PDB file of C-alpha atoms and ligand atoms in Angstrom:
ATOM      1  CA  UNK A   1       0.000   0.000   0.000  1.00 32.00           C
ATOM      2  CA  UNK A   2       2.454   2.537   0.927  1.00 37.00           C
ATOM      3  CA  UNK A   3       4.575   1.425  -2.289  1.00 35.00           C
ATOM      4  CA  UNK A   4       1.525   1.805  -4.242  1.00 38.00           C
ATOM      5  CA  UNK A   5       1.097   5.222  -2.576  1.00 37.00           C
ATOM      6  CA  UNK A   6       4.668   6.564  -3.313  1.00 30.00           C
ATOM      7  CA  UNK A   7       4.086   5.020  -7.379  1.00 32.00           C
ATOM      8  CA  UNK A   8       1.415   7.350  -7.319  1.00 37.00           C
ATOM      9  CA  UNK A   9       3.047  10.561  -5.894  1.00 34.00           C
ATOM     10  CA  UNK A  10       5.985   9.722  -8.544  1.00 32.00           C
ATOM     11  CA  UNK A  11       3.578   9.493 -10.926  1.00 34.00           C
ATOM     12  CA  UNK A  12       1.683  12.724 -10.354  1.00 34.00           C
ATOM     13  CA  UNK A  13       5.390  14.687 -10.182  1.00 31.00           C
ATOM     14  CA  UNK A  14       6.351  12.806 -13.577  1.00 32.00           C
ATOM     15  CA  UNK A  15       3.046  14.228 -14.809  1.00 28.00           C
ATOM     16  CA  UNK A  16       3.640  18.051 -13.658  1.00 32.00           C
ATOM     17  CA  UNK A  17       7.048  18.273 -14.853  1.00 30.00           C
ATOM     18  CA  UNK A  18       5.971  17.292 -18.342  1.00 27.00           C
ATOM     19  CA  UNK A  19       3.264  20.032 -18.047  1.00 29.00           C
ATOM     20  CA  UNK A  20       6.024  22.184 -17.052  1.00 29.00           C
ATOM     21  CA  UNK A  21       8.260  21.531 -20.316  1.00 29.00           C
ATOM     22  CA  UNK A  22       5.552  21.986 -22.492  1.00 30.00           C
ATOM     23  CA  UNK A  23       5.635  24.724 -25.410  1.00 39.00           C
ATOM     24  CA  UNK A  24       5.717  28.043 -23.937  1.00 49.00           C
ATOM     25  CA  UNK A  25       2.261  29.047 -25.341  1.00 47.00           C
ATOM     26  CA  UNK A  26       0.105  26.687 -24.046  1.00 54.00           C
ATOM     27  CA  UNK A  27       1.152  28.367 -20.366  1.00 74.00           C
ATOM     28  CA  UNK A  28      -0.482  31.544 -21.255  1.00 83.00           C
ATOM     29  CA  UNK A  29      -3.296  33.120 -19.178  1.00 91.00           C
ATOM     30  CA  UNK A  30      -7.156  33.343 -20.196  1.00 96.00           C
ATOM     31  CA  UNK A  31      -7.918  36.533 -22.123  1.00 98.00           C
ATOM     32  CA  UNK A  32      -8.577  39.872 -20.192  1.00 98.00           C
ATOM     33  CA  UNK A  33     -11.768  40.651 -22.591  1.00 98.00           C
ATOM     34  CA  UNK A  34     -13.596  38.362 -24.700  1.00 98.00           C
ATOM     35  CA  UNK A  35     -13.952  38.108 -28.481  1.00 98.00           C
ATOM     36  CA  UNK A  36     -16.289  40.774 -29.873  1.00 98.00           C
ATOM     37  CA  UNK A  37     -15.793  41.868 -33.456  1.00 98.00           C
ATOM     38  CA  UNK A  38     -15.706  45.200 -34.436  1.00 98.00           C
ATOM     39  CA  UNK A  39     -18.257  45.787 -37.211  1.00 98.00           C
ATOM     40  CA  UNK A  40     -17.053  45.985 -40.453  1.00 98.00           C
ATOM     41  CA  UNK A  41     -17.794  50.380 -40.665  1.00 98.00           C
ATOM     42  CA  UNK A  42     -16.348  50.876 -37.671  1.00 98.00           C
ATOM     43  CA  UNK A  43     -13.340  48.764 -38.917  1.00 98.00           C
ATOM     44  CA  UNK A  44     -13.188  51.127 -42.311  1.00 98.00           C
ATOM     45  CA  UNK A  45     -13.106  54.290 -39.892  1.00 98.00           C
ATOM     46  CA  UNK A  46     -10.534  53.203 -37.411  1.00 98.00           C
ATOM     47  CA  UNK A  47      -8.295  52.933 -40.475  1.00 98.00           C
ATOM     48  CA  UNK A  48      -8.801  55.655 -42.214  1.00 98.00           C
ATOM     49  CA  UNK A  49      -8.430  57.879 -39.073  1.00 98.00           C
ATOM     50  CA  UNK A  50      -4.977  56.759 -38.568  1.00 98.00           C
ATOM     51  CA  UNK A  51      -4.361  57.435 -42.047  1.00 98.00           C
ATOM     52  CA  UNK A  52      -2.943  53.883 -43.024  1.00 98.00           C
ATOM     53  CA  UNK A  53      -0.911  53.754 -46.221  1.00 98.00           C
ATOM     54  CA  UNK A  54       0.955  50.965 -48.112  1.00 98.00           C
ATOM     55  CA  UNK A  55       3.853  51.866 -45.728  1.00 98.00           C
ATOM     56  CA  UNK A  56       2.370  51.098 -42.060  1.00 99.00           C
ATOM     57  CA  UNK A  57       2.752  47.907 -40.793  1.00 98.00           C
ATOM     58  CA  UNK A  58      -0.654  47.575 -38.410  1.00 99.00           C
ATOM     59  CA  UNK A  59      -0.593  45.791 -34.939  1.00 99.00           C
ATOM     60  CA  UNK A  60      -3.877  45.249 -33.707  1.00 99.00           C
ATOM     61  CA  UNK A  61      -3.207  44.075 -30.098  1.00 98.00           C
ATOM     62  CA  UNK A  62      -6.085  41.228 -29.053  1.00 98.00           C
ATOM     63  CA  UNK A  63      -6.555  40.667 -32.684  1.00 98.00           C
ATOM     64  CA  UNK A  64      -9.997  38.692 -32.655  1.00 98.00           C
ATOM     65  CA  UNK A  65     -10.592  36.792 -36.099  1.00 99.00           C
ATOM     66  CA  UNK A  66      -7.776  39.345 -37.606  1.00 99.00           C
ATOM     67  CA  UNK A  67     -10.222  41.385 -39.595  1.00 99.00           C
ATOM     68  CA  UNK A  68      -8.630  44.883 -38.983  1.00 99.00           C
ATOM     69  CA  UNK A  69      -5.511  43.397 -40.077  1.00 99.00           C
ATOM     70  CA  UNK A  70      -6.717  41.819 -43.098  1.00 99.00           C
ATOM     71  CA  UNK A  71      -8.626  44.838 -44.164  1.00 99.00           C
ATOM     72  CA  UNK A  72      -5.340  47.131 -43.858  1.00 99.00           C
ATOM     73  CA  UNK A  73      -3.552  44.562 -46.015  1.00 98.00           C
ATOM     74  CA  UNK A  74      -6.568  44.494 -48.324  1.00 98.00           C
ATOM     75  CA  UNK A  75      -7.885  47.595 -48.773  1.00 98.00           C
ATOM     76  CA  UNK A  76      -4.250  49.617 -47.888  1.00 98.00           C
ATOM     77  CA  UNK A  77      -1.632  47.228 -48.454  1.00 98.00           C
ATOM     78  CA  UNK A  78      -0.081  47.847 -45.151  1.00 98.00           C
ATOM     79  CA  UNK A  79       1.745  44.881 -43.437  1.00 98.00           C
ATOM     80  CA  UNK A  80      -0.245  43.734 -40.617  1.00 98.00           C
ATOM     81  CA  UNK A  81       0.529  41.704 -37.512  1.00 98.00           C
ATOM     82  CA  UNK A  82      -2.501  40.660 -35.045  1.00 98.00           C
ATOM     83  CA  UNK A  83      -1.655  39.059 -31.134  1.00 98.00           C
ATOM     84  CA  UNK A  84      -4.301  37.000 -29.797  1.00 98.00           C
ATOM     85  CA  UNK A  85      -4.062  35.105 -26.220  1.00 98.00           C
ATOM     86  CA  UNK A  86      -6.718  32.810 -27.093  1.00 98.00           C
ATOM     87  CA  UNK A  87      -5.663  29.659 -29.502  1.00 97.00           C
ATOM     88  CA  UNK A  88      -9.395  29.274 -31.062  1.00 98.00           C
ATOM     89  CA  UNK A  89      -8.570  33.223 -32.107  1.00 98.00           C
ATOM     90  CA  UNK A  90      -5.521  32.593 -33.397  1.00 98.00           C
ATOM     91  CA  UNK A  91      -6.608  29.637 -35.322  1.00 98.00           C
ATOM     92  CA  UNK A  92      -9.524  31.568 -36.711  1.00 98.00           C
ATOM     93  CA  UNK A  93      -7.432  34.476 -37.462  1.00 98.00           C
ATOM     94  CA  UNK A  94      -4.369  32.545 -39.449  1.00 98.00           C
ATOM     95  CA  UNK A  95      -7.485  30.676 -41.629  1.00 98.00           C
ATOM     96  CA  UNK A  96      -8.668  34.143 -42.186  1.00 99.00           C
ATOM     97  CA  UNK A  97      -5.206  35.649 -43.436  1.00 98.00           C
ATOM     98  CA  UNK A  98      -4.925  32.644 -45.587  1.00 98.00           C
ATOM     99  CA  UNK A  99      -8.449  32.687 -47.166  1.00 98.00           C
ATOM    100  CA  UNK A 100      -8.233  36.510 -47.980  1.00 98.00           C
ATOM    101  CA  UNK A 101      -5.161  35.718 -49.599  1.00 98.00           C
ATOM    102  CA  UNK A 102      -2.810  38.527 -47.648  1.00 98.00           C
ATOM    103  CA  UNK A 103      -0.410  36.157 -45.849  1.00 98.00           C
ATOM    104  CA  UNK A 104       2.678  37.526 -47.803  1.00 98.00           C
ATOM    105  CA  UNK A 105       1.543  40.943 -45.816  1.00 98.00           C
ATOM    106  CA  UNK A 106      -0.343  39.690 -42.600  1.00 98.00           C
ATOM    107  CA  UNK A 107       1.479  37.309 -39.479  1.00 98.00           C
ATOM    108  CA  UNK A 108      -0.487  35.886 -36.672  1.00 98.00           C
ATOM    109  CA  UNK A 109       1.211  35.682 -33.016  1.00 98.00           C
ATOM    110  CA  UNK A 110      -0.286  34.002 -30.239  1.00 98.00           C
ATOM    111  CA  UNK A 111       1.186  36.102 -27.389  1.00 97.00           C
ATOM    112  CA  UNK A 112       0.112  38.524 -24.542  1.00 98.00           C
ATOM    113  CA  UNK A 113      -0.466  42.058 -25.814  1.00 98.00           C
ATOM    114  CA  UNK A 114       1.010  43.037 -22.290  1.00 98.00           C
ATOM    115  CA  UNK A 115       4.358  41.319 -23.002  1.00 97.00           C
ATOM    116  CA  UNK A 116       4.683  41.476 -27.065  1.00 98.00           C
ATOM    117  CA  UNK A 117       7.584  43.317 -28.706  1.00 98.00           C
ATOM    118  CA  UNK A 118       4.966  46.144 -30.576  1.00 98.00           C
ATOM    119  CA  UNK A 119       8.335  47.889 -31.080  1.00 98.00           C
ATOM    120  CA  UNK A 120       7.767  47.356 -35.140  1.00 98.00           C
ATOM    121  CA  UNK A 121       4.523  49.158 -35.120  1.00 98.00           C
ATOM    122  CA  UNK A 122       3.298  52.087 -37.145  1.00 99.00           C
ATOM    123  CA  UNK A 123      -0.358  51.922 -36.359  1.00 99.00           C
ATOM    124  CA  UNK A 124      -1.604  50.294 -33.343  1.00 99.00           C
ATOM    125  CA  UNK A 125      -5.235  49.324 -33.130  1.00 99.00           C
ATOM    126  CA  UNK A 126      -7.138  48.673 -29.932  1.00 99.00           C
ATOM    127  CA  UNK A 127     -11.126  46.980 -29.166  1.00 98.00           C
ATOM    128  CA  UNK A 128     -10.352  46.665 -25.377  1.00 98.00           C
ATOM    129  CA  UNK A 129     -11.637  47.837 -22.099  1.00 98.00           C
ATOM    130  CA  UNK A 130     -10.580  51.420 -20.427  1.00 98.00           C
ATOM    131  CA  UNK A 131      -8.876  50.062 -17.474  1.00 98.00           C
ATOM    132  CA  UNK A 132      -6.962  47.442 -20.194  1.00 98.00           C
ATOM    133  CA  UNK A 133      -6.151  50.836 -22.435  1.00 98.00           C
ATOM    134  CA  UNK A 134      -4.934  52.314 -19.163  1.00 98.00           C
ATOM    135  CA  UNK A 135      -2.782  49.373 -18.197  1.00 98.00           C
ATOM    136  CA  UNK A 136      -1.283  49.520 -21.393  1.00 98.00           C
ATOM    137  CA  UNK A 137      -0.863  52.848 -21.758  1.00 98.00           C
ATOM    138  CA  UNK A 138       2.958  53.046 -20.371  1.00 98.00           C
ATOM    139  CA  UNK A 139       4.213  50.351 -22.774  1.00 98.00           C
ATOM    140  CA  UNK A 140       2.271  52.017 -25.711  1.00 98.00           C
ATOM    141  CA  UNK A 141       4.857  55.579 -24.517  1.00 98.00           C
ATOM    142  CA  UNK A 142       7.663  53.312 -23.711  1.00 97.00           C
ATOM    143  CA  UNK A 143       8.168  50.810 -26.897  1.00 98.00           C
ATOM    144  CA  UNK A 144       6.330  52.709 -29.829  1.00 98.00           C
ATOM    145  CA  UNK A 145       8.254  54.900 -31.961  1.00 98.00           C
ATOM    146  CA  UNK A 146       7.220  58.971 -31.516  1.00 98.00           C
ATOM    147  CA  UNK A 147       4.543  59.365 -34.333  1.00 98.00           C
ATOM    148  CA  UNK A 148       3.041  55.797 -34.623  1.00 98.00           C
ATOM    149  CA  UNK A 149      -0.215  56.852 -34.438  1.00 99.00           C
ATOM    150  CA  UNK A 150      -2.541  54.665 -31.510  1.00 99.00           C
ATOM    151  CA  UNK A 151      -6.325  53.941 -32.577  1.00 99.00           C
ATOM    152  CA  UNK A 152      -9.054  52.821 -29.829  1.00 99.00           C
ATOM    153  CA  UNK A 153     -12.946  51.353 -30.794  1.00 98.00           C
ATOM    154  CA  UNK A 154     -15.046  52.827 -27.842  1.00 98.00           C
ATOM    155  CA  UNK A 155     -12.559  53.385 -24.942  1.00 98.00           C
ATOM    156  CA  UNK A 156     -10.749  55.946 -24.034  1.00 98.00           C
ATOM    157  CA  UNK A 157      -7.370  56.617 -22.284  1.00 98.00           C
ATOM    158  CA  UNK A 158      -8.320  58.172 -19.602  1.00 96.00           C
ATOM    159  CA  UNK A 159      -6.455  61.763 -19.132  1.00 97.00           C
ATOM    160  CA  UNK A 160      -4.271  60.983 -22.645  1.00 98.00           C
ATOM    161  CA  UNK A 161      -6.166  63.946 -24.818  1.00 98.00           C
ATOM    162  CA  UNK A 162      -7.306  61.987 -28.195  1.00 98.00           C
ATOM    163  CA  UNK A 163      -6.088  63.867 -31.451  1.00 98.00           C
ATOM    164  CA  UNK A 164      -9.019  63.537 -33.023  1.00 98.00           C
ATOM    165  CA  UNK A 165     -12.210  61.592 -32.329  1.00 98.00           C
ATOM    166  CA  UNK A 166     -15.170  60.237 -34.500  1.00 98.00           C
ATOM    167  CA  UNK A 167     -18.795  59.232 -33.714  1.00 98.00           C
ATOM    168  CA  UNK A 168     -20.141  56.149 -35.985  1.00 97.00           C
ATOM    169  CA  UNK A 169     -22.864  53.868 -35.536  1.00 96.00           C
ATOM    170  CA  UNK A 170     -23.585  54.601 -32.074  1.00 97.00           C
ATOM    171  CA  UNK A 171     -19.604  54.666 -30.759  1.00 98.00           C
ATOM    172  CA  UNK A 172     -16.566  56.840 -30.454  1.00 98.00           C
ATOM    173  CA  UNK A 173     -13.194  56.111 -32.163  1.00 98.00           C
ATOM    174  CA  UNK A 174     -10.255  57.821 -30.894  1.00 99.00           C
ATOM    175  CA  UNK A 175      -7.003  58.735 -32.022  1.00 99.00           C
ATOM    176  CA  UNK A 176      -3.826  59.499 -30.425  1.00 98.00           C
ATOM    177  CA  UNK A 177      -0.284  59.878 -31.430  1.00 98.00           C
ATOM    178  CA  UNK A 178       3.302  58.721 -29.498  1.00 98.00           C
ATOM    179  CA  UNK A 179       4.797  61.995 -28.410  1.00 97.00           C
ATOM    180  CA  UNK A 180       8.482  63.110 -29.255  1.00 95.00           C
ATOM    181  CA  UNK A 181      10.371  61.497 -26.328  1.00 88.00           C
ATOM    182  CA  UNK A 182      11.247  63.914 -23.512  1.00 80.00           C
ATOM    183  CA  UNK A 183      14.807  65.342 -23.076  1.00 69.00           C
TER     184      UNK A 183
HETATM  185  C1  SAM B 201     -13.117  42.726 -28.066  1.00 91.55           C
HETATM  186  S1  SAM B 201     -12.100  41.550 -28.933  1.00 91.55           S
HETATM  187  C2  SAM B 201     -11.480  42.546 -30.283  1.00 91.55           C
HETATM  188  C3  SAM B 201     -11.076  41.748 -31.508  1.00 91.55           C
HETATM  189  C4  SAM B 201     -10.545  42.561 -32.674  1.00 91.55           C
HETATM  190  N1  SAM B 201      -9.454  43.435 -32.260  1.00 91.55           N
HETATM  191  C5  SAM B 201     -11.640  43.401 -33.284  1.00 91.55           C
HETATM  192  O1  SAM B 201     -11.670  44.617 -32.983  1.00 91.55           O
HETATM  193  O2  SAM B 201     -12.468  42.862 -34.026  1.00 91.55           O
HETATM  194  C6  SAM B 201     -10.697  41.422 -27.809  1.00 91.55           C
HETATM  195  C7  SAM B 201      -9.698  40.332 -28.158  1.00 91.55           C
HETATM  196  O3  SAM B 201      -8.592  40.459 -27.288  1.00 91.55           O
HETATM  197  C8  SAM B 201      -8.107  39.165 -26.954  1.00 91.55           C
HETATM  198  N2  SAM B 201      -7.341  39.301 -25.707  1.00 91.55           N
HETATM  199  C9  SAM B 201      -7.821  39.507 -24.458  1.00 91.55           C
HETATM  200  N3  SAM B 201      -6.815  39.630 -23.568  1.00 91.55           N
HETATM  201  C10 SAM B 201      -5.669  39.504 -24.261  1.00 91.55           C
HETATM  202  C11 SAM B 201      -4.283  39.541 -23.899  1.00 91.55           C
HETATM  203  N4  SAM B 201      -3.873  39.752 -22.648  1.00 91.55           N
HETATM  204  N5  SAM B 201      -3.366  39.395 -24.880  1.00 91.55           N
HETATM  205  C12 SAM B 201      -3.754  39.168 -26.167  1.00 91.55           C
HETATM  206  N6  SAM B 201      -5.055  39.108 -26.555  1.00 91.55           N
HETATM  207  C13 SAM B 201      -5.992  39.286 -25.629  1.00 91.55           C
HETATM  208  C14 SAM B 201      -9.353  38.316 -26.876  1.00 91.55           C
HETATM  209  O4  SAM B 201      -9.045  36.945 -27.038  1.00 91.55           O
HETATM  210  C15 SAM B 201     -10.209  38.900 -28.014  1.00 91.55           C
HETATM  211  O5  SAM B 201     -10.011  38.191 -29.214  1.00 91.55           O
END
């Protein structure tokens, strides 16, 4: 019996340490918002607002089913390059890229959108909450270059002034833009 009980306690260790090893993804956390796409107009605003061209290269941070991405590629030609926490998103989102045919443009990450390198970022697109905006506020300052240009569907940053905003079926986009760095 007490054998038996010391098999099992190996086993169970055996067990954890394999969980342990396995691929760094499959540790990550459960999203901080769910999956709710933004509509398709609201999409079409958020881009033209931050004035994408052929040059941007788009990181839409919690990237859903990768539609804002896709569209910049698409409709702008911009590169694009959507983070999703949540597997079944990223799955989604990487059939999407293929299917609309932009996968020389568009990359899929599964990653947190708190610890990804957004360093290569021209336009940075948001559908979040406030207090997730404000959270990531301080890495948006820190690792964006001054003039990449910061676009948010319904929420706001708190006390960082938008640029610009726009009402459209029913919601506010804003737009703000990385400072010049001080000193
Ligand atoms: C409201 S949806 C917006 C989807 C897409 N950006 C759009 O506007 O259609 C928020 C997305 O963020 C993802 N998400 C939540 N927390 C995250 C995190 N910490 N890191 C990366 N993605 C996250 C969710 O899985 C979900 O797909």
């Amino acid at each position: 019996m007490q054998r038996r009980q010391f098999l099992a306690g190996v086993g169970a260790l055996g067990l954890s340490g394999l969980l342990g090893a396995q691929d760094k993804g499959a540790e990550l956390r459960g999203p901080d918002v769910i999956f709710v796409p933004t509509p398709s107009d609201i999409v079409d605003t958020m881009l033209k607002m931050a004035g994408v061209t052929q040059k941007d290269t788009v990181y839409d941070l919690g990237c859903g089913d990768g539609r804002i991405v896709i569209t910049a590629a698409q409709r702008y030609r911009a590169r694009g390059v959507g983070i999703d926490i949540d597997p079944e998103r990223v799955a989604e989102a990487t059939e999407n890229v293929k299917k609309a045919g932009v996968a020389d443009r568009v990359k899929i990450i599964r990653g947190d959108l708190f610890e990804a390198d957004i360093s290569a970022a021209t336009v940075v697109t948001l559908y979040l909450l406030t207090d997730l905006n404000l959270k990531l506020r301080p890495k948006l300052l820190r690792d964006l270059k001054p003039g990449t240009r910061v676009v948010s569907h319904a929420f706001s940053m708190g006390d960082w002034k938008p640029e610009r905003t726009a009402e459209i079926s029913g919601t506010t986009v804003y737009l703000w833009r990385i400072p010049p760095r001080q000193g």
